[in-house]
Coordinates of N, CA and C in Angstrom, one line a residue:
D27 N 102.2 -18.0 93.8 CA 103.3 -18.2 94.8 C 104.0 -16.3 94.8
E28 N 104.8 -17.1 95.8 CA 105.0 -15.5 96.1 C 106.3 -14.8 95.7
S29 N 106.6 -15.6 94.9 CA 108.0 -15.0 93.9 C 107.5 -14.8 92.8
R30 N 106.0 -15.6 92.4 CA 105.9 -14.6 90.7 C 105.2 -13.5 91.3
L31 N 104.6 -13.2 92.6 CA 103.9 -11.7 92.6 C 105.1 -10.9 92.7
L32 N 106.2 -10.9 93.5 CA 107.3 -10.4 93.5 C 107.8 -9.7 92.0
T33 N 107.7 -10.8 91.3 CA 108.5 -11.1 89.7 C 107.3 -9.8 89.3
L34 N 106.2 -10.0 88.9 CA 104.8 -9.5 88.7 C 105.3 -8.0 89.2
S35 N 105.1 -7.8 90.5 CA 105.4 -6.0 90.8 C 106.5 -5.5 90.5
M36 N 108.0 -6.3 90.5 CA 108.6 -5.8 89.6 C 109.1 -5.8 88.2
S37 N 108.3 -6.7 87.3 CA 108.2 -6.4 85.9 C 107.3 -5.3 85.4
L38 N 106.1 -5.3 86.5 CA 104.9 -3.6 86.4 C 106.1 -2.4 86.7
S39 N 107.1 -2.2 87.5 CA 107.6 -1.4 87.9 C 108.5 -1.3 87.0
K40 N 108.8 -1.8 85.9 CA 109.7 -1.1 84.7 C 109.4 -0.8 84.0
T41 N 107.9 -0.6 83.4 CA 107.0 -0.4 82.6 C 105.8 0.7 82.9
W42 N 105.7 0.6 83.7 CA 104.4 1.2 84.3 C 105.0 2.9 84.7
T43 N 104.1 3.9 84.7 CA 104.5 5.1 85.1 C 102.9 5.8 85.9
K44 N 103.3 6.0 86.9 CA 102.1 6.8 87.5 C 100.7 7.7 87.2
S45 N 101.1 7.9 86.0 CA 100.5 8.7 85.2 C 99.6 8.2 84.4
R46 N 99.6 7.3 83.8 CA 99.1 5.9 82.7 C 97.5 5.3 83.5
L47 N 96.6 5.6 83.4 CA 95.6 4.8 83.7 C 95.8 3.6 84.4
M48 N 95.3 3.2 85.4 CA 95.4 2.0 86.0 C 94.9 1.0 85.6
D49 N 95.5 -0.5 86.0 CA 95.5 -1.5 85.3 C 94.7 -1.7 86.5
T50 N 93.5 -2.9 86.1 CA 92.8 -3.2 87.1 C 92.7 -5.0 87.4
N51 N 92.3 -5.8 88.0 CA 92.7 -6.8 89.0 C 94.0 -7.4 89.2
V52 N 94.8 -6.5 89.1 CA 96.7 -6.7 89.6 C 96.9 -6.6 91.4
L53 N 97.4 -7.9 91.5 CA 97.7 -7.8 93.1 C 99.1 -7.4 93.0
Y54 N 99.2 -6.8 93.9 CA 100.3 -6.0 94.4 C 101.1 -6.5 95.7
Y55 N 102.3 -6.4 96.0 CA 102.7 -7.4 96.9 C 103.6 -6.5 97.3
G56 N 103.6 -6.1 98.7 CA 105.2 -5.0 99.3 C 103.9 -4.1 100.0
D57 N 105.1 -3.4 100.3 CA 104.4 -2.6 100.8 C 103.4 -1.3 100.1
N58 N 102.7 -1.3 101.0 CA 101.6 -0.3 100.5 C 101.9 1.0 100.0
L59 N 102.8 1.2 100.6 CA 103.1 3.1 100.3 C 103.7 3.0 99.2
K60 N 104.5 1.9 98.9 CA 105.0 2.5 97.6 C 104.5 2.3 96.3
I61 N 103.5 0.8 96.6 CA 102.5 1.2 95.7 C 101.7 2.1 95.2
L62 N 100.9 2.9 96.7 CA 100.6 3.8 96.5 C 101.3 5.3 95.2
R63 N 102.3 5.1 96.1 CA 102.9 6.3 95.5 C 103.8 6.0 94.4
D64 N 104.0 5.1 93.4 CA 104.6 5.1 92.2 C 103.7 3.7 91.3
Y65 N 102.3 3.3 91.5 CA 101.4 2.2 90.2 C 100.0 3.2 90.9
I66 N 99.9 3.9 91.4 CA 98.1 4.5 91.8 C 98.1 5.5 91.5
P67 N 97.5 5.8 90.4 CA 97.1 7.3 90.0 C 96.4 8.1 90.9
D68 N 97.0 9.2 90.7 CA 96.1 10.3 91.8 C 94.2 10.6 91.7
E69 N 93.5 10.9 92.3 CA 92.3 10.7 92.2 C 91.5 9.5 91.0
S70 N 91.8 8.3 91.4 CA 91.9 7.5 90.7 C 90.4 6.2 91.6
V71 N 90.7 6.1 92.7 CA 90.1 5.3 93.3 C 88.6 5.6 94.5
D72 N 87.5 5.0 93.6 CA 86.3 5.5 94.4 C 86.1 4.7 96.0
L73 N 86.6 3.1 96.4 CA 86.3 3.1 97.6 C 87.7 2.2 98.3
I74 N 87.8 2.7 99.3 CA 89.0 2.3 100.3 C 89.0 1.2 101.3
Y75 N 89.4 0.2 101.6 CA 88.9 -0.5 102.5 C 90.0 -0.8 103.5
L76 N 90.5 -0.2 104.6 CA 91.8 -0.8 105.0 C 91.8 -1.0 106.1
D77 N 92.5 -2.4 106.2 CA 92.5 -3.5 107.3 C 93.8 -3.5 108.2
P78 N 94.4 -2.5 108.4 CA 96.1 -2.1 108.8 C 95.6 -3.2 110.2
P79 N 98.0 -3.4 110.4 CA 98.0 -4.2 111.9 C 96.9 -3.1 113.0
F80 N 96.4 -3.1 114.0 CA 95.9 -2.7 114.9 C 97.1 -1.9 116.2
N81 N 98.2 -2.5 116.0 CA 99.3 -2.3 117.5 C 98.8 -2.8 117.7
S82 N 98.8 -4.1 118.6 CA 98.7 -5.3 118.9 C 99.6 -5.7 119.9
S83 N 101.1 -4.9 119.5 CA 102.3 -5.6 120.4 C 101.8 -7.2 119.8
A84 N 101.9 -8.0 119.0 CA 102.1 -9.5 119.0 C 102.2 -10.2 117.5
T85 N 102.5 -11.2 117.2 CA 103.1 -11.9 115.9 C 101.9 -12.2 115.8
Y86 N 101.6 -12.2 114.5 CA 100.4 -13.3 113.6 C 100.9 -14.2 113.1
N87 N 100.2 -15.5 112.7 CA 100.9 -16.7 112.1 C 100.0 -17.0 110.6
V88 N 99.9 -17.5 109.7 CA 99.3 -18.7 109.3 C 98.7 -19.9 109.5
L89 N 97.8 -20.7 109.7 CA 98.2 -21.8 110.2 C 97.4 -22.4 108.9
F90 N 98.3 -23.7 108.8 CA 97.9 -24.6 107.9 C 96.9 -25.6 108.3
K91 N 96.0 -26.4 107.6 CA 95.4 -27.9 107.2 C 96.1 -28.7 106.7
E92 N 95.3 -29.7 107.3 CA 95.8 -31.4 106.3 C 94.8 -31.4 105.2
P93 N 94.9 -32.3 104.3 CA 94.5 -31.8 103.1 C 92.7 -32.3 103.8
S94 N 92.3 -33.6 104.7 CA 91.5 -33.5 105.0 C 91.2 -32.7 106.3
G95 N 91.3 -31.2 106.0 CA 90.3 -30.5 107.1 C 90.9 -30.3 108.0
K96 N 91.6 -31.1 108.6 CA 92.2 -31.1 110.0 C 93.1 -30.5 110.7
S97 N 93.2 -29.5 111.6 CA 94.1 -28.8 111.4 C 95.7 -29.2 111.6
S98 N 96.8 -28.7 111.3 CA 97.8 -29.1 111.3 C 99.1 -28.5 112.2
E99 N 99.6 -28.7 112.4 CA 100.8 -27.9 113.4 C 101.8 -26.9 112.8
A100 N 101.4 -27.2 111.2 CA 102.9 -26.4 110.6 C 101.7 -25.0 110.7
Q101 N 102.9 -23.8 110.1 CA 102.2 -22.3 110.1 C 103.5 -21.9 110.5
M102 N 103.5 -20.6 109.7 CA 104.3 -19.5 109.2 C 103.8 -17.8 109.8
E103 N 105.2 -17.7 109.9 CA 104.7 -15.9 110.6 C 104.0 -15.0 109.6
A104 N 103.1 -14.5 109.9 CA 102.2 -13.4 108.6 C 103.1 -12.2 108.8
F105 N 102.9 -11.9 109.9 CA 103.1 -10.4 110.4 C 103.5 -9.9 111.4
E106 N 104.2 -8.8 111.9 CA 104.7 -9.1 113.3 C 103.8 -7.5 113.5
D107 N 103.2 -7.7 114.2 CA 102.2 -6.0 114.9 C 102.9 -5.5 116.0
T108 N 104.5 -5.4 116.1 CA 105.1 -4.7 116.9 C 105.5 -3.3 116.4
W109 N 105.5 -2.6 117.1 CA 106.3 -1.2 116.8 C 107.0 -0.4 117.6
Q110 N 108.0 0.3 116.7 CA 109.2 0.3 118.4 C 109.4 2.3 117.3
W111 N 109.8 3.0 118.4 CA 110.4 4.5 117.7 C 111.9 4.5 117.6
G112 N 112.1 4.8 116.4 CA 113.6 4.3 115.7 C 114.1 5.2 114.5
L113 N 115.0 5.0 113.9 CA 115.1 6.1 112.8 C 114.5 5.6 111.5
G114 N 113.1 4.7 111.4 CA 112.8 4.4 110.5 C 111.5 5.8 110.2
P115 N 110.6 5.3 111.4 CA 109.7 6.4 111.7 C 110.2 8.2 112.0
E116 N 111.5 8.4 112.6 CA 111.9 9.5 112.7 C 111.5 9.8 111.3
K117 N 112.3 9.1 110.5 CA 112.6 9.6 108.9 C 111.1 10.3 108.2
T118 N 109.9 9.1 108.7 CA 108.9 9.6 107.6 C 108.6 10.9 108.6
L119 N 108.6 10.8 110.1 CA 108.0 12.1 110.5 C 108.5 13.6 110.0
Q120 N 110.2 13.4 109.6 CA 110.6 14.1 108.7 C 110.0 14.5 107.7
E121 N 109.4 13.7 106.8 CA 108.9 13.1 105.4 C 108.0 14.1 105.6
V122 N 106.6 13.6 106.6 CA 105.5 14.4 106.5 C 105.2 15.9 106.6
A123 N 106.5 16.2 107.5 CA 106.6 17.6 108.3 C 106.9 18.6 107.2
A124 N 107.9 18.1 106.0 CA 108.4 18.8 104.8 C 107.2 18.9 103.3
S125 N 106.6 17.6 103.4 CA 105.9 17.3 102.6 C 104.7 17.8 102.1
A126 N 104.9 18.6 100.8 CA 103.2 19.4 100.3 C 102.2 19.4 100.4
I127 N 101.8 17.9 100.3 CA 100.7 16.8 100.5 C 99.9 17.0 101.9
A128 N 100.7 16.7 102.2 CA 100.7 16.5 103.8 C 99.6 17.8 104.8
P129 N 98.4 17.8 105.2 CA 97.7 19.0 105.4 C 98.4 19.9 107.1
Q130 N 98.0 20.9 106.8 CA 98.8 21.9 108.1 C 98.5 21.3 109.3
A131 N 96.9 21.0 109.3 CA 96.1 20.5 110.2 C 96.9 18.7 110.6
T132 N 97.0 17.9 110.4 CA 98.0 17.1 110.4 C 99.3 17.0 111.1
K133 N 100.4 17.7 110.4 CA 101.6 18.6 110.7 C 101.3 19.0 112.3
E134 N 100.5 19.5 112.6 CA 100.0 20.1 114.0 C 99.7 19.1 114.9
F135 N 98.8 18.5 114.6 CA 98.5 17.0 115.2 C 100.1 15.9 115.4
L136 N 100.7 15.7 114.5 CA 102.1 14.8 115.4 C 103.1 15.7 115.7
S137 N 103.3 17.2 115.5 CA 104.3 17.7 116.3 C 103.2 18.0 118.3
V138 N 101.6 17.7 118.1 CA 101.8 17.6 119.8 C 101.8 16.1 120.1
L139 N 101.3 14.8 119.4 CA 101.0 14.1 120.0 C 102.3 13.5 121.1
P140 N 103.7 13.7 120.8 CA 104.0 13.1 121.9 C 103.1 13.4 123.5
N141 N 103.0 14.7 123.3 CA 102.4 14.9 124.7 C 101.5 14.2 125.3
F142 N 100.7 13.2 124.4 CA 99.9 12.8 124.5 C 100.2 11.3 124.9
V143 N 101.4 10.3 123.7 CA 101.6 9.2 123.8 C 102.9 9.0 124.2
G144 N 104.1 10.1 124.1 CA 104.8 9.9 124.7 C 106.0 10.1 123.5
Q145 N 107.5 10.5 123.4 CA 108.2 10.7 122.5 C 109.0 9.6 121.5
R146 N 109.0 8.6 122.5 CA 109.8 7.5 121.8 C 108.8 6.5 121.8
T147 N 107.4 5.8 121.6 CA 106.7 5.3 122.2 C 106.3 4.1 120.8
A148 N 106.1 2.7 121.0 CA 105.1 2.3 120.1 C 103.8 3.0 119.6
M149 N 103.5 3.8 120.3 CA 102.0 4.2 119.4 C 102.6 5.5 118.6
R150 N 103.1 6.3 118.9 CA 104.0 7.2 118.2 C 104.2 6.6 117.1
A151 N 105.0 5.3 117.2 CA 105.7 5.2 115.8 C 104.4 4.2 114.7
Y152 N 103.5 3.4 115.5 CA 102.6 3.0 114.6 C 102.2 4.8 114.1
L153 N 101.3 5.4 115.0 CA 100.5 6.5 114.2 C 101.1 6.7 113.2
T154 N 102.8 7.1 113.1 CA 103.3 7.9 111.9 C 103.4 7.1 111.2
M155 N 103.5 5.6 110.9 CA 103.4 4.4 109.9 C 101.9 5.0 109.2
M156 N 100.8 5.1 110.1 CA 99.6 5.4 109.5 C 99.2 6.4 108.5
C157 N 100.2 7.4 109.4 CA 99.7 8.4 108.9 C 100.3 8.9 107.6
V158 N 101.4 8.4 107.5 CA 102.0 8.9 105.5 C 100.9 8.1 105.1
R159 N 100.2 6.6 105.3 CA 100.1 5.9 104.4 C 98.6 7.0 104.3
L160 N 98.0 6.7 105.0 CA 96.7 7.8 105.1 C 97.1 9.0 104.2
I161 N 97.9 9.7 104.3 CA 98.4 10.9 103.4 C 98.6 10.8 101.8
E162 N 99.0 9.6 101.7 CA 98.8 8.9 100.1 C 97.6 8.1 99.4
L163 N 97.0 7.9 100.7 CA 95.5 7.7 100.4 C 94.4 8.7 99.9
R164 N 95.0 9.4 100.7 CA 94.2 10.4 100.3 C 94.4 10.8 99.1
Q165 N 95.8 11.3 98.6 CA 95.9 11.8 97.2 C 95.1 10.8 96.1
V166 N 94.8 9.4 96.4 CA 94.4 8.5 95.2 C 93.4 8.7 95.4
L167 N 92.1 8.6 96.4 CA 91.3 8.8 96.8 C 90.2 10.0 95.7
K168 N 89.0 9.4 95.1 CA 88.2 10.6 94.3 C 87.7 11.5 95.1
D169 N 87.1 12.7 95.2 CA 86.9 13.4 95.3 C 84.9 12.4 96.2
T170 N 84.5 12.3 95.0 CA 83.7 11.4 95.5 C 83.8 10.1 96.0
G171 N 85.0 9.6 96.2 CA 85.2 8.2 97.3 C 85.2 8.0 98.4
S172 N 85.1 7.2 99.2 CA 84.7 6.8 100.3 C 85.9 5.8 101.0
I173 N 86.9 6.0 102.0 CA 87.6 4.9 102.4 C 86.9 5.1 103.9
Y174 N 87.0 3.4 104.2 CA 86.7 2.9 105.6 C 87.9 2.3 106.6
L175 N 88.5 2.8 107.4 CA 89.6 1.8 108.5 C 88.8 1.3 109.3
H176 N 89.3 -0.3 109.1 CA 89.4 -1.1 110.3 C 90.0 -0.7 110.9
C177 N 89.5 -0.4 112.7 CA 90.6 -0.3 113.8 C 90.1 -1.1 114.7
D178 N 91.1 -1.2 116.2 CA 90.2 -1.9 117.2 C 91.0 -0.7 118.2
P179 N 90.2 -0.7 119.6 CA 90.3 0.3 120.2 C 91.7 0.8 121.1
T180 N 92.5 -0.2 120.8 CA 93.8 0.8 120.6 C 94.2 1.1 120.7
A181 N 94.1 2.4 119.1 CA 94.4 3.3 118.3 C 93.5 4.0 118.0
S182 N 92.1 3.6 118.1 CA 91.0 4.0 117.4 C 90.8 5.3 117.8
H183 N 90.8 6.3 118.7 CA 90.9 7.3 118.6 C 91.8 8.5 118.6
Y184 N 93.0 8.0 118.5 CA 94.2 8.8 117.7 C 93.5 8.2 116.2
L185 N 93.3 7.5 115.5 CA 93.4 7.3 114.4 C 92.2 8.6 113.6
K186 N 91.2 8.2 114.4 CA 89.9 9.3 114.3 C 90.4 11.0 113.9
I187 N 91.2 11.0 114.8 CA 92.1 12.7 114.9 C 92.5 12.7 113.4
L188 N 93.9 11.5 113.9 CA 94.4 11.7 111.8 C 93.5 11.9 110.8
L189 N 92.3 10.7 111.0 CA 91.3 11.1 109.9 C 91.6 11.9 109.7
D190 N 90.8 12.6 110.9 CA 90.3 14.3 110.1 C 91.2 15.6 109.7
T191 N 92.4 15.6 110.1 CA 93.3 16.2 109.7 C 93.4 15.6 108.2
I192 N 93.9 14.8 107.8 CA 94.0 14.3 106.3 C 92.6 14.6 105.5
F193 N 91.5 14.4 106.0 CA 90.2 14.3 105.1 C 89.3 15.2 105.3
G194 N 90.0 16.2 106.6 CA 88.8 16.6 107.2 C 87.0 16.5 107.8
A195 N 87.2 16.9 109.3 CA 86.4 16.2 110.2 C 84.8 16.5 109.4
D196 N 84.9 17.2 108.5 CA 83.5 17.7 108.0 C 83.2 16.0 107.2
N197 N 83.9 15.8 106.3 CA 83.9 14.7 105.5 C 83.0 13.2 106.4
F198 N 83.6 13.2 107.7 CA 83.4 11.7 108.4 C 81.9 11.5 108.3
R199 N 81.5 10.4 108.5 CA 80.3 10.0 107.7 C 79.3 9.3 109.4
N200 N 80.1 8.5 109.4 CA 79.8 7.4 110.3 C 80.5 6.7 111.1
E201 N 80.5 5.9 111.7 CA 81.2 4.5 112.8 C 80.3 3.3 113.1
I202 N 81.4 2.0 112.1 CA 80.7 0.8 112.4 C 81.1 -0.1 113.6
A203 N 80.3 0.0 114.7 CA 81.0 -1.1 115.2 C 80.1 -2.4 115.7
W204 N 80.9 -3.1 116.1 CA 80.7 -4.9 116.1 C 80.8 -5.2 116.9
R205 N 79.7 -6.1 116.7 CA 79.3 -6.9 117.4 C 79.9 -8.0 117.6
R206 N 80.3 -8.4 119.0 CA 81.7 -9.6 119.1 C 80.5 -10.4 120.0
T207 N 80.9 -11.8 119.2 CA 80.6 -12.5 119.7 C 81.4 -14.1 119.8
Y208 N 81.8 -14.6 121.0 CA 83.0 -16.1 121.7 C 82.1 -16.9 121.9
A209 N 82.4 -18.1 121.1 CA 82.8 -19.4 121.2 C 80.8 -19.4 121.0
G210 N 80.5 -19.0 119.6 CA 78.6 -19.4 120.1 C 78.0 -18.6 120.6
K211 N 78.5 -17.9 121.7 CA 77.7 -16.6 122.8 C 77.8 -15.5 122.1
T212 N 76.6 -14.3 122.5 CA 76.9 -13.2 121.9 C 77.2 -12.2 123.5
I213 N 78.1 -11.7 123.6 CA 78.2 -10.8 125.1 C 77.7 -9.5 124.8
T214 N 76.5 -9.6 126.0 CA 75.2 -8.5 125.6 C 75.6 -7.6 126.8
R215 N 76.1 -7.9 127.9 CA 76.9 -7.5 129.2 C 77.2 -5.8 129.0
N216 N 76.7 -4.8 129.1 CA 77.1 -3.6 128.9 C 77.7 -3.2 127.5
I217 N 77.0 -3.8 126.8 CA 77.2 -3.6 125.0 C 75.9 -2.7 124.5
P218 N 75.7 -1.5 124.3 CA 74.6 -1.3 123.1 C 74.5 -1.7 122.2
S219 N 72.8 -2.0 122.0 CA 72.3 -2.2 120.4 C 72.1 -1.3 119.9
N220 N 73.0 -1.7 118.2 CA 73.2 -0.2 117.6 C 72.0 -0.7 116.1

């Protein structure tokens, strides 16, 4: 239950320091930025699979089923995937600019980004949110580690450049493209086979 997870996270924060070895089989609840900074030691992770919001401008709900398995009308909001430029993203942008761990290429990319996505846009807010987390993920990833970022075409081109500035373009290995199916039929028109 949600309150137990939050309590677990709060009790760990009182006794843990980032320099200690990382415990395994722990579920963290909350903003991954805080978790990455406070609980995950640097260069301790072999594999990262990141499935962040996609900047889809939608609100997503958890849908429930009856005990029989039949769909229920009950649902609750899971997360809101909408972004706005404001004080939060502005503060994060300033934090990255002043950061000792943010690569210079990342800072330069963020400085020219408004030329392409606009000054106070949802896309800029989204990419700023992703940037600070990708920088922290780079800190916890081992030099021999791998990161997989699941994204959609909404921002994938910008995210690829952002990843190159943080992890180095030479470290890019490959892109995995999904073949989409709808209602049991594969859409093959204008989609190359992989």
